[in-house]
Every structure is written in structure tokens, then in C-alpha cells.
Short mmCIF file of C-alpha atoms in Angstrom, two decimals:
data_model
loop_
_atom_site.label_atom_id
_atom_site.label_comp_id
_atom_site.label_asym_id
_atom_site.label_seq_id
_atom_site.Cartn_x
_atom_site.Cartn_y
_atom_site.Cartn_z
CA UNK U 1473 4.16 35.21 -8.39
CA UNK U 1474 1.96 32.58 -6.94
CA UNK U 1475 3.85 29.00 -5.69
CA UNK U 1476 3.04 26.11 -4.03
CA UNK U 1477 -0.56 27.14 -3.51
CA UNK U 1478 -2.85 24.85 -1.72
CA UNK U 1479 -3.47 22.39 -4.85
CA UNK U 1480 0.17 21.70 -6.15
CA UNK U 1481 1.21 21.47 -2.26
CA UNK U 1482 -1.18 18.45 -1.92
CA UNK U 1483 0.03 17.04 -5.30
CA UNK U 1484 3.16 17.72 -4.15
CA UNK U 1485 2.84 15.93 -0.63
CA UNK U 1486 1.17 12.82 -2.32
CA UNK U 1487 3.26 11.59 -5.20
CA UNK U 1488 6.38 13.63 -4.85
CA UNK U 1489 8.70 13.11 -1.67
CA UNK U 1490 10.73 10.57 -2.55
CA UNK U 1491 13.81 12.78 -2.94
CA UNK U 1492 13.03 14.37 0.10
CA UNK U 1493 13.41 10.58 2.15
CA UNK U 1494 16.77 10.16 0.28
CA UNK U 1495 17.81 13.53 1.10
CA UNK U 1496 17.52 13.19 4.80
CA UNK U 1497 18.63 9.40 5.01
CA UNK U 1498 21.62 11.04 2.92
CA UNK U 1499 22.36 14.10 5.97
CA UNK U 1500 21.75 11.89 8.89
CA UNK U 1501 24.92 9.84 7.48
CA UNK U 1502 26.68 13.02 7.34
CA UNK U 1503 25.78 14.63 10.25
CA UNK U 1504 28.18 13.75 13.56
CA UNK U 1505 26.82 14.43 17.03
CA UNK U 1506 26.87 13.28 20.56
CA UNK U 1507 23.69 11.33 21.29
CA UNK U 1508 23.08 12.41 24.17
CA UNK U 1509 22.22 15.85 23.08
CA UNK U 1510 19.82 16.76 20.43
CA UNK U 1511 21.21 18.87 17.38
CA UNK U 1512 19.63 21.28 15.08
CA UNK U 1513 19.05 21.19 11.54
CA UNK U 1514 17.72 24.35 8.92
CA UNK U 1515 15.89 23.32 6.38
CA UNK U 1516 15.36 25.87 3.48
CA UNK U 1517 12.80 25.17 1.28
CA UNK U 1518 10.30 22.73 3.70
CA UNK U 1519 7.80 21.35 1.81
CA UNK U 1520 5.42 19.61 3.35
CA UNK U 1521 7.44 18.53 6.00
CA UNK U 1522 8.78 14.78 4.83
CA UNK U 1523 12.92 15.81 5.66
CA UNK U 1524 11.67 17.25 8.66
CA UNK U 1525 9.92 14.94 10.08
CA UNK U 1526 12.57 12.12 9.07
CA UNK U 1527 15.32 14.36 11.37
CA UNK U 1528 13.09 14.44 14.05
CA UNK U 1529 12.73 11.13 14.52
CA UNK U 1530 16.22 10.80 14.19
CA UNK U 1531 16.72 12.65 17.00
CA UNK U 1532 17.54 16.53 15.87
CA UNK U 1533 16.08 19.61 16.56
CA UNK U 1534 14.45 21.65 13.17
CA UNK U 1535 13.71 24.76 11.79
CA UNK U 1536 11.94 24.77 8.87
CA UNK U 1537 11.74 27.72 6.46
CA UNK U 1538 9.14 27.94 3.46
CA UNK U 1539 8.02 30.86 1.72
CA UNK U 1540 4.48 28.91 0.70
CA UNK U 1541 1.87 28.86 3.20
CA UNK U 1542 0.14 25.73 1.50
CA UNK U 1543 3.32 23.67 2.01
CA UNK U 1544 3.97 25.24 5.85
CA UNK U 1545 0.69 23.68 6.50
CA UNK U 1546 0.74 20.61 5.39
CA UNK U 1547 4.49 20.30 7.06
CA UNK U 1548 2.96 21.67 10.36
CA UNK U 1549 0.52 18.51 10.68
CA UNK U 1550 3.80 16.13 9.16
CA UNK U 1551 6.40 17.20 11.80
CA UNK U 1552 4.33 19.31 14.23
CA UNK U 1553 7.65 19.37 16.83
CA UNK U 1554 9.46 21.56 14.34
CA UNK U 1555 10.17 25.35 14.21
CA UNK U 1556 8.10 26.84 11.00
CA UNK U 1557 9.37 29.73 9.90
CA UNK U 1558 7.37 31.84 6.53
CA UNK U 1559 9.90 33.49 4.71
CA UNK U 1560 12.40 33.22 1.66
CA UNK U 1561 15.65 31.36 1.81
CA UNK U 1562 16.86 35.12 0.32
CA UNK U 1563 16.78 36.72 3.52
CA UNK U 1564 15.63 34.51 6.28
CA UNK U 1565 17.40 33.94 9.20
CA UNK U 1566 19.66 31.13 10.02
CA UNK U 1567 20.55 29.98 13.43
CA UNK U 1568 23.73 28.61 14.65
CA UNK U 1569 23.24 24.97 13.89
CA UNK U 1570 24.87 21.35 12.72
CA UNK U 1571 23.15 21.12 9.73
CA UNK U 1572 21.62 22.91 6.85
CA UNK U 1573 19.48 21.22 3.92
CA UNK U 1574 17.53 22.52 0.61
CA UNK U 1575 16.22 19.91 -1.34
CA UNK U 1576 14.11 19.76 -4.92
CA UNK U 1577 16.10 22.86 -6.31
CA UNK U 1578 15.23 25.34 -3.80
CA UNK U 1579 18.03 27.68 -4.72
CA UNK U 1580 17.30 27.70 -8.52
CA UNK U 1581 13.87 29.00 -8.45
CA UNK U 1582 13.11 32.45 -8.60
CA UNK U 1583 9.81 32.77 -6.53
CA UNK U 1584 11.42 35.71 -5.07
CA UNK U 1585 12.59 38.26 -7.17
CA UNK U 1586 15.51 39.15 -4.91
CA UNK U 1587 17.30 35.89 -5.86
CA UNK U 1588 20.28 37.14 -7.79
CA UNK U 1589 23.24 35.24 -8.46
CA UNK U 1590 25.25 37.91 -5.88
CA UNK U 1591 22.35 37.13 -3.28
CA UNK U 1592 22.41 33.43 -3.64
CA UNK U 1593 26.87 33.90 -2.54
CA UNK U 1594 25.61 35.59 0.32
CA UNK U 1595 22.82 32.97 0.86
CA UNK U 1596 26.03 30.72 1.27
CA UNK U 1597 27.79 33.22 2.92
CA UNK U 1598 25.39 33.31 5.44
CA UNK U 1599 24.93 29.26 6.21
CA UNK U 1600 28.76 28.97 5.98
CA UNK U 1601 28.83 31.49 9.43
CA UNK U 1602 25.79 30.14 10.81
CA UNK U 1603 27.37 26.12 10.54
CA UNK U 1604 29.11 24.96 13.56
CA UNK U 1605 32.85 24.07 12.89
CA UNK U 1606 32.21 20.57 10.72
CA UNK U 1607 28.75 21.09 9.95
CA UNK U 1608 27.26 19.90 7.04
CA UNK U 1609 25.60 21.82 4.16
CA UNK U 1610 23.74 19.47 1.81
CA UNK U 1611 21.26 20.23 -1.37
CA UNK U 1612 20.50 19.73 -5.16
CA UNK U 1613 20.15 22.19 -7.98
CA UNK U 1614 19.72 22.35 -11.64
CA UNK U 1615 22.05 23.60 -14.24
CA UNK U 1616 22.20 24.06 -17.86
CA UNK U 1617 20.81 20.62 -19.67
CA UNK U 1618 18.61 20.01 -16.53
CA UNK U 1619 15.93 18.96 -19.95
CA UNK U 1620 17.02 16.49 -22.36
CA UNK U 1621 16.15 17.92 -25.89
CA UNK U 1622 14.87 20.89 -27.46
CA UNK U 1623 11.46 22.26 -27.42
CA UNK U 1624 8.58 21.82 -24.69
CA UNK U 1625 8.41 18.65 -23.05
CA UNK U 1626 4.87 17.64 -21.70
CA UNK U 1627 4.41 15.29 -18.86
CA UNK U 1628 1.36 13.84 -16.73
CA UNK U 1629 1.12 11.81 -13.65
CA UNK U 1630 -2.27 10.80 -12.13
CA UNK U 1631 -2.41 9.84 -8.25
CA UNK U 1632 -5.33 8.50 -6.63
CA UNK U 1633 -7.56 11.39 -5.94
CA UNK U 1634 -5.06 14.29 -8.02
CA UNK U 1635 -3.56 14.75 -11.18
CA UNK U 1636 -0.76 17.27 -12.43
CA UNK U 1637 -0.01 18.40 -16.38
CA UNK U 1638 3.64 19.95 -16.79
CA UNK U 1639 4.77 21.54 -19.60
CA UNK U 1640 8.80 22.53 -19.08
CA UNK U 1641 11.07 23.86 -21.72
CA UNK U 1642 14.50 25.29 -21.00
CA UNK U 1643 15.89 28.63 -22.39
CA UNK U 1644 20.22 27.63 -23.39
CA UNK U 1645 20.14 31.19 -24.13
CA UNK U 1646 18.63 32.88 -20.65
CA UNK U 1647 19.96 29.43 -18.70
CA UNK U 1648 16.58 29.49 -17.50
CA UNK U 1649 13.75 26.69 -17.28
CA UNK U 1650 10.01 27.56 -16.87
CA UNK U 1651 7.63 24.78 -16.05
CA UNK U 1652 3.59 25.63 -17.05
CA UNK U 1653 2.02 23.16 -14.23
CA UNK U 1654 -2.22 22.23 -13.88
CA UNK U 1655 -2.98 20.75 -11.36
CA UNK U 1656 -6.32 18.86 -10.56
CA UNK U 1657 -7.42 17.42 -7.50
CA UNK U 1658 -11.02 15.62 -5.77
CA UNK U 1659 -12.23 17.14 -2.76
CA UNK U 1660 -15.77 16.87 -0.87
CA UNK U 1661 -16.84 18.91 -3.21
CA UNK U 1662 -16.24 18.10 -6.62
CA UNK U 1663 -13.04 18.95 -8.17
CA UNK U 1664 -10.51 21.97 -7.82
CA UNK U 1665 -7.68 23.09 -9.76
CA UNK U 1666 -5.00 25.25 -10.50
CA UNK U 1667 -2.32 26.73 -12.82
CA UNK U 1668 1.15 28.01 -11.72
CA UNK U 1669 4.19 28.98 -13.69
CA UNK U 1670 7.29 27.93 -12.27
CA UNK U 1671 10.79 29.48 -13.43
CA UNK U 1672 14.31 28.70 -12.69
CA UNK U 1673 17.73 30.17 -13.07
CA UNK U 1674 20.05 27.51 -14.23
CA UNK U 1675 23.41 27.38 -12.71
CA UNK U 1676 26.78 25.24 -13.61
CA UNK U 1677 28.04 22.63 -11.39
CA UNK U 1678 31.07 24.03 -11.43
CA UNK U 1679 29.92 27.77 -10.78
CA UNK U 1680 28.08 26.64 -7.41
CA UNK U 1681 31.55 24.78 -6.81
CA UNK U 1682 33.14 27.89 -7.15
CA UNK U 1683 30.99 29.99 -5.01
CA UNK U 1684 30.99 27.70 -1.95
CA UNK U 1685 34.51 27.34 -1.75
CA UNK U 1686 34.54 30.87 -1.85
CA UNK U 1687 33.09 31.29 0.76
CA UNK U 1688 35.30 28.93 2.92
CA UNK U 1689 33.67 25.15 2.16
CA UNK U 1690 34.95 22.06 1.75
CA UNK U 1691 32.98 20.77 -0.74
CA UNK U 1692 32.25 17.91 -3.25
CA UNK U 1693 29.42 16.82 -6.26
CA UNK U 1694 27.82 13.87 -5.97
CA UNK U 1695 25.30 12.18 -8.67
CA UNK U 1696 22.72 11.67 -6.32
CA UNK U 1697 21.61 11.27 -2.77
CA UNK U 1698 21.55 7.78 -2.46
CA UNK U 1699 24.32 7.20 -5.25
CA UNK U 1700 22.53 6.77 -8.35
CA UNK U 1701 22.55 8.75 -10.91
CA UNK U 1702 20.43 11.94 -11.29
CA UNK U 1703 19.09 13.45 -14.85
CA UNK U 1704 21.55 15.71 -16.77
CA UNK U 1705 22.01 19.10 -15.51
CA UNK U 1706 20.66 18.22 -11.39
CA UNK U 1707 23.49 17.75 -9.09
CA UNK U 1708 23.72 17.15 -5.45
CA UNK U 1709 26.42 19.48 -3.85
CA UNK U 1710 27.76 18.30 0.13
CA UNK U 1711 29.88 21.01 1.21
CA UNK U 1712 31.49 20.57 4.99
CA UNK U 1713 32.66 23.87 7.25
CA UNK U 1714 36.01 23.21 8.69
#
């Protein structure tokens, strides 16, 4: 299944990085080091590179992991000192490290078909080991009610030189959410556009609660990264090895 391809990574990386920012503001409060040496952070799920590049500045180390080659590249031009890695969060590897981060859902979509609710435990599994002893483990996914109503809901933004169409509805039955996204951009020219199909696998608050703390985290919800509230059904999990 296509994702991320090089029009909705551009829409993406123009009008939509604002969680990203509060994401990373939110770990570098969380994350302890000594300052005089540098630490790493693992981000799943890159982007185009906005988290990253707000961690290097701060001072860490990064390795960022995408499985979308449009969204590696525009990332590799954002934060060109970090570590780009092309792979799933499924099965990629994670380095010993202070920090890992997924944020905008990254564990809820189902890009790659491998993503089963045993794999994403052992996606846990695997950043709970690879976590120095305190390190923190910070990122947002949907659950059931992540749409308010019934049916398809249609939205449209418009940016200065792109514009995206999203049509979302969410399956109670399946706990599954498919987005229908068009995307339409300028370039030299004339215009280009595309048409992906995005689906999710929904997942309770209190199921990912269980699952970490399975695994051996510390771990707390929060509404939000910045402390406001999110829409129904998206929840921000910060989970702490001890």
C-alpha cells in the first residue's frame, strides 16, 4: 500500500507539524542527561524531520526511522545531522538509547501488514530493552471514538501552494478508521496530485496501558503534549523504564 508519497509528504511538511514541535518540547522536559555529553534519541515514524531537528538542536544525538521515502527526504534536508534509517517501526532496529518517540499515530496505522496487535507488544518489548535504565518512551495513538459521529466526515484545508481533501470514517465494529486523502499541490510545472488510502487499527487507552506495563513500564496517559486536551479517542501515553 502506497504512504506518504512525495505529494502528501510536502502537504504534510507544510501545514501539519505542529504536533510534532509539541511532541519534542514535551520529551526534552522528560528526558534527564548530563550536558556535557550528547544523548540519543529513536524516533519511529520521522516525518519530515521537524522532532528531529528540534532534539538536535537541543543537544541529542538521533536516529530516525521512516518507512516512506518522500518523508526521509524531506527530513534529510530538515535535520541533515541525523541517522535516517528506511524501514518499519515492525521490525527495525533500535539502539541502546535515552529516548524513544512516535508521534501522529505511528503505531495505529497499518502501512505494514505485519503490524498485529502481538507484534506491536513486541514493538514495546523491544524499546523497553533497548531504553537505558530511566529512559523515556513517549507517543500518541488513536482508539475507539478517535471520530466524533457516525458516517464519513469530509474535511479540506488549502495552504499556500497545496491543498488536501480527507474523507475519514471509523468502523466501531472492525475498531478501524480509514482516511480517503487527495492531495493537490503547484509545482514548476503546473499542478500534481495524488490519492492515498490510509487505515488504522484502533486501540483502547487502557489496552496500550496494559501492554506497556507488561512489558515492565512505568507508565501514565496524558491529554495532550502540551496539556490541553486532545480529540476523543487520541491519547498521549509517557511510559518511563526503571
Amino acid at each position: 500500500m502506497a504512504h506518504y508519497g512525495e505529494d502528501l509528504a510536502y502537504v504534510h511538511a507544510a501545514g501539519f507539524t505542529k504536533l510534532a514541535e509539541l511532541a519534542a518540547d514535551r520529551l526534552l522536559e522528560e528526558v534527564h542527561r548530563d550536558e556535557s555529553e550528547r544523548g540519543l534519541v529513536v524516533e519511529l515514524g520521522c516525518g519530515p524531520g521537524v522532532t528531529a531537528a528540534r532534539l538536535l538542536a537541543a543537544g541529542f544525538d538521533v536516529v530516525a526511522i521512516d518507512s516512506s521515502p518522500g518523508m526521509l527526504a524531506l527530513a534529510r534536508t530538515r535535520a541533515p545531522r541525523a541517522t535516517f534509517v528506511e524501514a518499519s517501526f515492525v521490525t527495525a532496529e533500535i539502539p541502546p538509547c535515552d529516548a524513544v518517540i512516535a508521534v501522529g499515530e505511528v503505531f495505529n496505522y497499518l502501512f505494514d501488514t505485519a503490524n498485529t496487535p502481538k507484534a506491536l507488544e513486541r514493538v514495546f518489548a523491544r524499546v523497553f530493552k533497548a531504553l537505558w535504565p530511566g529512559g523515556v518512551f513517549l507517543f500518541d495513538m488513536a482508539g475507539p471514538g478517535r471520530l466524533v459521529g457516525e458516517g464519513i466526515q469530509h474535511d479540506a484545508t488549502v495552504g499556500d501552494d497545496w491543498g488536501v481533501l480527507v474523507d475519514a470514517i471509523e468502523d466501531r465494529k472492525k475498531s478501524t478508521l480509514t482516511r480517503s486523502i487527495t492531495t493537490l499541490r503547484k509545482v514548476p510545472k503546473g499542478i500534481t496530485g495524488s490519492e492515498e488510502i490510509h487505515v488504522q487499527r484502533l486501540v483502547p487507552a487502557a489496552k496500550v496501558l496494559e501492554m506497556l506495563r507488561k512489558v515492565g513500564f512505568k507508565v501514565r496517559s496524558l491529554q495532550g503534549y502540551d496539556g490541553n486536551r486532545f480529540a476523543p479517542g487520541h491519547s498521549v501515553f509517557l511510559a518511563r523504564r526503571p
